[in-house]
Short mmCIF file of C-alpha atoms and ligand atoms in Angstrom, two decimals:
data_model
loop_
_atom_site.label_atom_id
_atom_site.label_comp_id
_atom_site.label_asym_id
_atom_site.label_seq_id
_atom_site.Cartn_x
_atom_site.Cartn_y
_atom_site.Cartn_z
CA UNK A 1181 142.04 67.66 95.05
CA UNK A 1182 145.62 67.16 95.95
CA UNK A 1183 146.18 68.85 99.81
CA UNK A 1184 142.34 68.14 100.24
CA UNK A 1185 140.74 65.71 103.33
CA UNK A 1186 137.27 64.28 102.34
CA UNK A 1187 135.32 62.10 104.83
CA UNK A 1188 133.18 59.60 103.47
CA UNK A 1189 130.43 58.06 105.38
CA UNK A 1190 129.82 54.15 104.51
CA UNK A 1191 133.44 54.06 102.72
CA UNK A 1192 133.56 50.24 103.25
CA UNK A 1193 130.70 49.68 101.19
CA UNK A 1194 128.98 50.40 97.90
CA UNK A 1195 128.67 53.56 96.96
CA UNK A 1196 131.02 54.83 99.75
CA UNK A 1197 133.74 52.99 99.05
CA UNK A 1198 133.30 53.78 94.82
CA UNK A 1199 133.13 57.82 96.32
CA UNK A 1200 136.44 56.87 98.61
CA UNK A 1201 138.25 55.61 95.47
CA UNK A 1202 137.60 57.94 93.29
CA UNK A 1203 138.22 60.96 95.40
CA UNK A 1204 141.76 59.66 96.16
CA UNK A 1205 142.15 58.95 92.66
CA UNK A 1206 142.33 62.91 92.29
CA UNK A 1207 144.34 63.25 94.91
CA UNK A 1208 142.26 63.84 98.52
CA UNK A 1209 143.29 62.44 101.48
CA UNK A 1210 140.31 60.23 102.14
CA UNK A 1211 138.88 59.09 105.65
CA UNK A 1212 136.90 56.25 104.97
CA UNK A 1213 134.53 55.78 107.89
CA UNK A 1214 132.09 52.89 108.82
CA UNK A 1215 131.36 50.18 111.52
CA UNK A 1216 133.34 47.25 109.95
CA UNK A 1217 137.28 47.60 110.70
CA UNK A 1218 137.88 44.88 108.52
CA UNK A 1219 136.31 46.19 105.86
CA UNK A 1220 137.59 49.37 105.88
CA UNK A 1221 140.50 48.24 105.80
CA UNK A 1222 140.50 46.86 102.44
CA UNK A 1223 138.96 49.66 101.37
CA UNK A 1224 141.72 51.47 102.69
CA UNK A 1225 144.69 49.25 101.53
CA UNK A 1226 143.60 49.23 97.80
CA UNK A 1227 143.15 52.87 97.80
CA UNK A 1228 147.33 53.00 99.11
CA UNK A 1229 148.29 50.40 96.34
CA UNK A 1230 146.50 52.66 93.98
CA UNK A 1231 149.05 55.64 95.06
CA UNK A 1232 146.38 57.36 97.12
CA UNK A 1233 146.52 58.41 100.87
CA UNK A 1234 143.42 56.80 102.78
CA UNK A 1235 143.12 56.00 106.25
CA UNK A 1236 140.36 54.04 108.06
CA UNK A 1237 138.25 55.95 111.30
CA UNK A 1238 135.32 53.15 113.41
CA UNK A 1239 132.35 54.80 113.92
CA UNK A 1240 128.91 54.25 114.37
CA UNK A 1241 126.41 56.92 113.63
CA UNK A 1242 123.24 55.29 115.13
CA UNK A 1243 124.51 57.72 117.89
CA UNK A 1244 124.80 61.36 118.07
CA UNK A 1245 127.42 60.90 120.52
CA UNK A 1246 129.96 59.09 118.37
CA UNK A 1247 128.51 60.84 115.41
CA UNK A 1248 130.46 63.95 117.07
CA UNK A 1249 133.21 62.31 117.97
CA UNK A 1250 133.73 61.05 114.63
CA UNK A 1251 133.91 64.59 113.07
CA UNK A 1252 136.84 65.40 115.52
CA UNK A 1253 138.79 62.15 115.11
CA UNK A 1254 138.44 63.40 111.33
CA UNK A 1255 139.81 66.85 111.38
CA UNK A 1256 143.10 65.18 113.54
CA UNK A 1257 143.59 62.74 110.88
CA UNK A 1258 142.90 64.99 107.99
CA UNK A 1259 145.76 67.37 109.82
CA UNK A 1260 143.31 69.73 111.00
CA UNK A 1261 140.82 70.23 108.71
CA UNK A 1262 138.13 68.38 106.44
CA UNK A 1263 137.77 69.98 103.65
CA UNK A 1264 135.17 67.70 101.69
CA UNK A 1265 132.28 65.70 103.69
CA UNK A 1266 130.23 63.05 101.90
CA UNK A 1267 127.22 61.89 103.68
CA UNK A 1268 127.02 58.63 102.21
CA UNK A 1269 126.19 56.03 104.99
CA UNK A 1270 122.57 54.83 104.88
CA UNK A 1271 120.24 52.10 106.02
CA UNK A 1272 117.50 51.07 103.78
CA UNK A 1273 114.14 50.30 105.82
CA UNK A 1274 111.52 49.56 103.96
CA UNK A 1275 108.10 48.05 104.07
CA UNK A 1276 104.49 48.76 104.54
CA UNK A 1277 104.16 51.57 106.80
CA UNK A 1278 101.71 49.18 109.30
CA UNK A 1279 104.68 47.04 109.43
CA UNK A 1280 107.12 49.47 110.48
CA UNK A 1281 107.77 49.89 114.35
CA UNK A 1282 108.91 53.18 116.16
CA UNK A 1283 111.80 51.61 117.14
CA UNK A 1284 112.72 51.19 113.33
CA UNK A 1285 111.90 54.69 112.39
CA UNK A 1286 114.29 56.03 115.28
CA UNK A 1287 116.67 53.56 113.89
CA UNK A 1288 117.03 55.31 110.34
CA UNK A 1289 116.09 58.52 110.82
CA UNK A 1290 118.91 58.36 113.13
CA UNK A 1291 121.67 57.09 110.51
CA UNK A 1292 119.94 58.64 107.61
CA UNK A 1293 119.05 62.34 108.70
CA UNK A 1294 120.54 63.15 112.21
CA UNK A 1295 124.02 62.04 111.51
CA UNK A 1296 124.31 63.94 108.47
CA UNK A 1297 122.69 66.97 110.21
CA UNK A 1298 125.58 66.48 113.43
CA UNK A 1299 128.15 65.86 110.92
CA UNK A 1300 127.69 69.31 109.13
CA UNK A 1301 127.49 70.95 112.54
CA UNK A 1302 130.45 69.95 113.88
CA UNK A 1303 132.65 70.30 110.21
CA UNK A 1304 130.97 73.12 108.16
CA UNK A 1305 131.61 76.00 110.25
CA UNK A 1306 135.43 75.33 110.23
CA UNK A 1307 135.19 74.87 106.66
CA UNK A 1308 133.01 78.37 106.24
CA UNK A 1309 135.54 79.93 108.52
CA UNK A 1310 138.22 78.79 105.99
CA UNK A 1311 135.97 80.07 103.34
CA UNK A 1312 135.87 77.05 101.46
CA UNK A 1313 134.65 73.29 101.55
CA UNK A 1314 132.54 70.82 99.94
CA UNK A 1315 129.21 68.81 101.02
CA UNK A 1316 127.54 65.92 98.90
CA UNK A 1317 125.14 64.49 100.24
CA UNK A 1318 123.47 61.05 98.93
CA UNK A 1319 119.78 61.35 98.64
CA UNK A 1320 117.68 58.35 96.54
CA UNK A 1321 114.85 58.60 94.20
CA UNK A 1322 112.54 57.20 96.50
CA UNK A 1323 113.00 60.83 97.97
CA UNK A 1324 111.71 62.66 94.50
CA UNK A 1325 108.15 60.43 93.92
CA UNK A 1326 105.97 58.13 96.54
CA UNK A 1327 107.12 54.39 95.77
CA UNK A 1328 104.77 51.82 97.71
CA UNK A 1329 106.87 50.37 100.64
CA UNK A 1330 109.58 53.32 100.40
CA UNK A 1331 107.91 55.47 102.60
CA UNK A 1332 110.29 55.18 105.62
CA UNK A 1333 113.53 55.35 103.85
CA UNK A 1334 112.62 58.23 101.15
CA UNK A 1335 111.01 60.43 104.04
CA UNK A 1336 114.75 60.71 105.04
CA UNK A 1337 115.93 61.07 102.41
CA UNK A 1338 113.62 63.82 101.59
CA UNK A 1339 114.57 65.50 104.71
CA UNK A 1340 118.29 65.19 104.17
CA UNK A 1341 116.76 66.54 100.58
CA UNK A 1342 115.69 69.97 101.93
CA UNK A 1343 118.80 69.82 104.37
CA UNK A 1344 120.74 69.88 101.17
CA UNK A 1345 118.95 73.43 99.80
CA UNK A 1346 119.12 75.41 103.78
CA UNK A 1347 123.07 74.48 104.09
CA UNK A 1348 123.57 75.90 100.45
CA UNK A 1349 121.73 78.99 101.80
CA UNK A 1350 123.48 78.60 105.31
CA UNK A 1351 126.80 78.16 104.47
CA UNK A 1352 127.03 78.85 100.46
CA UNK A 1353 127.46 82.52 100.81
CA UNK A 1354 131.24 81.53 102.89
CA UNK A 1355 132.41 79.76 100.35
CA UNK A 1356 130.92 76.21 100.92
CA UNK A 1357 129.36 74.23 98.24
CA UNK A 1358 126.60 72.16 99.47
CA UNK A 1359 124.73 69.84 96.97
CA UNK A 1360 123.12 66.31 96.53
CA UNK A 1361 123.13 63.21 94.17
CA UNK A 1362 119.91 60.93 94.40
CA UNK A 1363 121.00 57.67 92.49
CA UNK A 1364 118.86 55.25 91.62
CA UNK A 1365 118.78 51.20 91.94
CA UNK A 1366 122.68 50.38 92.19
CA UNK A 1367 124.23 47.29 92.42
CA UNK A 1368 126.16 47.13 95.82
CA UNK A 1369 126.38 45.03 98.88
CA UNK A 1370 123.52 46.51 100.56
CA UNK A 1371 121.11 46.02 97.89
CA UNK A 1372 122.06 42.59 97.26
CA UNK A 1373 119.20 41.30 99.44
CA UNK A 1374 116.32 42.79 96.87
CA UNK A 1375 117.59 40.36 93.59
CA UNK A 1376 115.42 40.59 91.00
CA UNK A 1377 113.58 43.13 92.71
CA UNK A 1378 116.13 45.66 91.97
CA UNK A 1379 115.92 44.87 88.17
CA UNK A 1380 112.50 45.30 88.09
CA UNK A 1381 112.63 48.58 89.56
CA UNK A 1382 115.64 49.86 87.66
CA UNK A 1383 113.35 48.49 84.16
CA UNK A 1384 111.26 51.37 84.90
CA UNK A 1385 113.86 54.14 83.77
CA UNK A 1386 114.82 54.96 80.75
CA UNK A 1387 118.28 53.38 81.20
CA UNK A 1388 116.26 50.19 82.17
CA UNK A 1389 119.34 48.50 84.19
CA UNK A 1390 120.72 49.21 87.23
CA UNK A 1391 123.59 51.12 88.15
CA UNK A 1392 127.48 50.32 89.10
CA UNK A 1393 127.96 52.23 92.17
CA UNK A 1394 131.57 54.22 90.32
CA UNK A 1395 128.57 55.57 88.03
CA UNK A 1396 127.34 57.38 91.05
CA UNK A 1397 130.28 57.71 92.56
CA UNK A 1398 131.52 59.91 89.39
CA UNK A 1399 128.47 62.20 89.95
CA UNK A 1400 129.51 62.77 93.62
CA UNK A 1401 133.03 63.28 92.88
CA UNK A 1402 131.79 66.30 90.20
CA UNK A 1403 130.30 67.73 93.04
CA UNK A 1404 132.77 67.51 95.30
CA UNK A 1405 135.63 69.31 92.87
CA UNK A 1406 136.05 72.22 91.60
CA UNK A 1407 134.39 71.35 88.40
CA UNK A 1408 131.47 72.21 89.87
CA UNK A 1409 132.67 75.45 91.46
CA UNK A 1410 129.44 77.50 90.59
CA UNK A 1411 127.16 74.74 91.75
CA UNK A 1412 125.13 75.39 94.92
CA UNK A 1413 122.55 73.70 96.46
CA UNK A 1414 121.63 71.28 93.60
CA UNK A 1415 120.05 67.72 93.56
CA UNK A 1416 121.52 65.77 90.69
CA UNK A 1417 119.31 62.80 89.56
CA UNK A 1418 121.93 59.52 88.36
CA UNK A 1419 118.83 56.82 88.42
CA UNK A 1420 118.62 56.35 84.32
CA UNK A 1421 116.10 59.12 84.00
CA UNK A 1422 113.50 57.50 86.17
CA UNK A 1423 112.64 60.58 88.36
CA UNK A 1424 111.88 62.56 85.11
CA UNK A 1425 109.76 60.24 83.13
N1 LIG B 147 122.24 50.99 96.22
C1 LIG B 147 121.14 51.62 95.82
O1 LIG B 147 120.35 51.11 94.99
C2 LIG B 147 120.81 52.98 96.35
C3 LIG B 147 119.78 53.72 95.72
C4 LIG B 147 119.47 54.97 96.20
C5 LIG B 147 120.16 55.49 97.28
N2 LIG B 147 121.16 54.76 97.89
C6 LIG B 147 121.84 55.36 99.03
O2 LIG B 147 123.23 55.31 98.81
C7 LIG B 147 123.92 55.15 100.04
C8 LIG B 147 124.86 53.97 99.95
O3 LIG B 147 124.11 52.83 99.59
P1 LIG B 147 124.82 51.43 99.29
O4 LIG B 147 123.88 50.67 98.43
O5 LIG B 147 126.21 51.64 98.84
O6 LIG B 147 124.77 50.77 100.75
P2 LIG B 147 125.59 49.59 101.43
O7 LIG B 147 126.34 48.78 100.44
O8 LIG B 147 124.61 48.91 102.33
O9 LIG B 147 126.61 50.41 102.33
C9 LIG B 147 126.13 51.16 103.40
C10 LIG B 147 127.29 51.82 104.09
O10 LIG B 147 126.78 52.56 105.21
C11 LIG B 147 127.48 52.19 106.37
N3 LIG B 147 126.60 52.22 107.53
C12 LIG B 147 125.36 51.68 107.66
N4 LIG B 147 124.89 51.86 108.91
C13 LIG B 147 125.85 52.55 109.58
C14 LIG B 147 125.99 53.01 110.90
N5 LIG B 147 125.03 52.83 111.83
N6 LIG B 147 127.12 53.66 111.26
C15 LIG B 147 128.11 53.84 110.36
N7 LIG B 147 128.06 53.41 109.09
C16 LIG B 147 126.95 52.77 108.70
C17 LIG B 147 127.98 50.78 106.10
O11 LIG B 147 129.18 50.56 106.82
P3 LIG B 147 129.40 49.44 107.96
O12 LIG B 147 128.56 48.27 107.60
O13 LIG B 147 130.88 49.22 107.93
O14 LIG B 147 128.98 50.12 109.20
C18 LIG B 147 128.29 50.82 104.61
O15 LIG B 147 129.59 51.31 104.38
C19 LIG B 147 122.84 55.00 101.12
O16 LIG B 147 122.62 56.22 101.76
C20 LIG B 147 121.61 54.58 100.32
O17 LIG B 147 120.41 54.96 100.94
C21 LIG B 147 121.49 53.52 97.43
#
């Protein structure tokens, strides 16, 4: 991927920052993007001691503004062009649906679908235009079966799910891939807060454990390269088989 730019959304965490690794590992210049400057920059800094080229851009995409804003400060940096986008960044929300507020709902459909819908407004044109480019988006498998308290978050996800098949249509036939991976429970920073709960859950696959987020990361990278040149518009399942049994 040597010459390429990928942005990754929520690069200072998780599975972000396992997707920021590994595509600098094969030779992208990465943009690692998130809230927390300090963070990112460590994110950053061990991608450089690696041998990689990384550099760290603030943003917040609880707002459209800045979500827009974002995708130019990216195509500077990435010296005029982004060539891979990874729509990573995610907030969780959960809960019985009673117990959810409007406020909330604005809240994550506004990180979870909206920014990724901005963010391949303002950067997949340019890449059609160049008549190639890259989009993985991160769905969950909350999105692909009801799960009892999920209903918030893998509504989304489900959007950003269908989003995934009308940009393969949209922007597929100019030479831009467009494609998904829905992990399942992965151990990360974020999901550090459900414990045992996440065991339990993961128990439920086949794999019966949870994931490492570089075992979803790997999935997203395949999508990303050229490996997966003929792949358009796909949803790739990495949650240890639970959304087919
Ligand atoms: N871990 C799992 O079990 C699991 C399962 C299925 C799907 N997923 C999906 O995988 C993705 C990553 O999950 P994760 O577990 O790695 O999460 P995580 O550790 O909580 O990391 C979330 C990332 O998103 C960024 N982010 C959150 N809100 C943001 C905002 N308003 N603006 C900009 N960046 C924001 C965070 O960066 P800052 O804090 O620096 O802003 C962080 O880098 C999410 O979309 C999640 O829904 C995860």
């Amino acid at each position: 991927m040597t010459g390429a730019t990928a942005l990754v959304t929520g690069a200072t965490s998780g599975i972000g920052r396992a997707v920021a690794v590994a595509l600098a590992a094969r030779g992208a210049q990465v943009i690692v993007t998130g809230r927390d400057a300090a963070r990112g920059d460590e994110v950053v800094t061990a991608i450089r001691e690696s041998g990689g080229k990384a550099d760290f851009l603030a943003g917040d995409l609880a707002g459209a503004g800045a979500v827009r804003a974002l995708a130019r400060q990216a195509v500077e940096l990435g010296g005029g062009h982004v060539d891979v986008l990874v729509n990573n960044a995610g907030v969780f929300g959960g809960g019985p649906t009673a117990d959810i507020t409007a406020e909330e709902i604005d809240a994550v459909y506004a990180v979870n679908v909206r920014a990724p819908f901005l963010l391949v407004a303002e950067l997949a044109p340019a890449m059609a235009a160049r008549g190639r480019g890259a989009i993985v988006n991160v769905l969950t498998m909350a999105a692909r079966f009801g799960i009892a308290g999920m209903a918030l978050n893998g509504s989304g996800k489900a959007a950003l799910e269908l989003l995934t098949k009308s940009w393969a249509a949209e922007f597929g036939p100019s030479g831009v891939r467009v494609n998904a991976v829905s992990p399942g429970p992965t151990r990360t920073e974020g999901t550090a807060l459900f414990g045992e709960g996440l065991d339990q859950l993961a128990a439920l696959a086949p794999a019966g454990r949870t994931a490492a987020p570089e075992e979803i990361a790997a999935a997203v990278t395949y999508l990303a390269s050229e490996d997966a040149s003929f792949v358009h518009g796909a949803i790739l399942d990495v949650d240890g088989g639970r959304n087919a049994t």
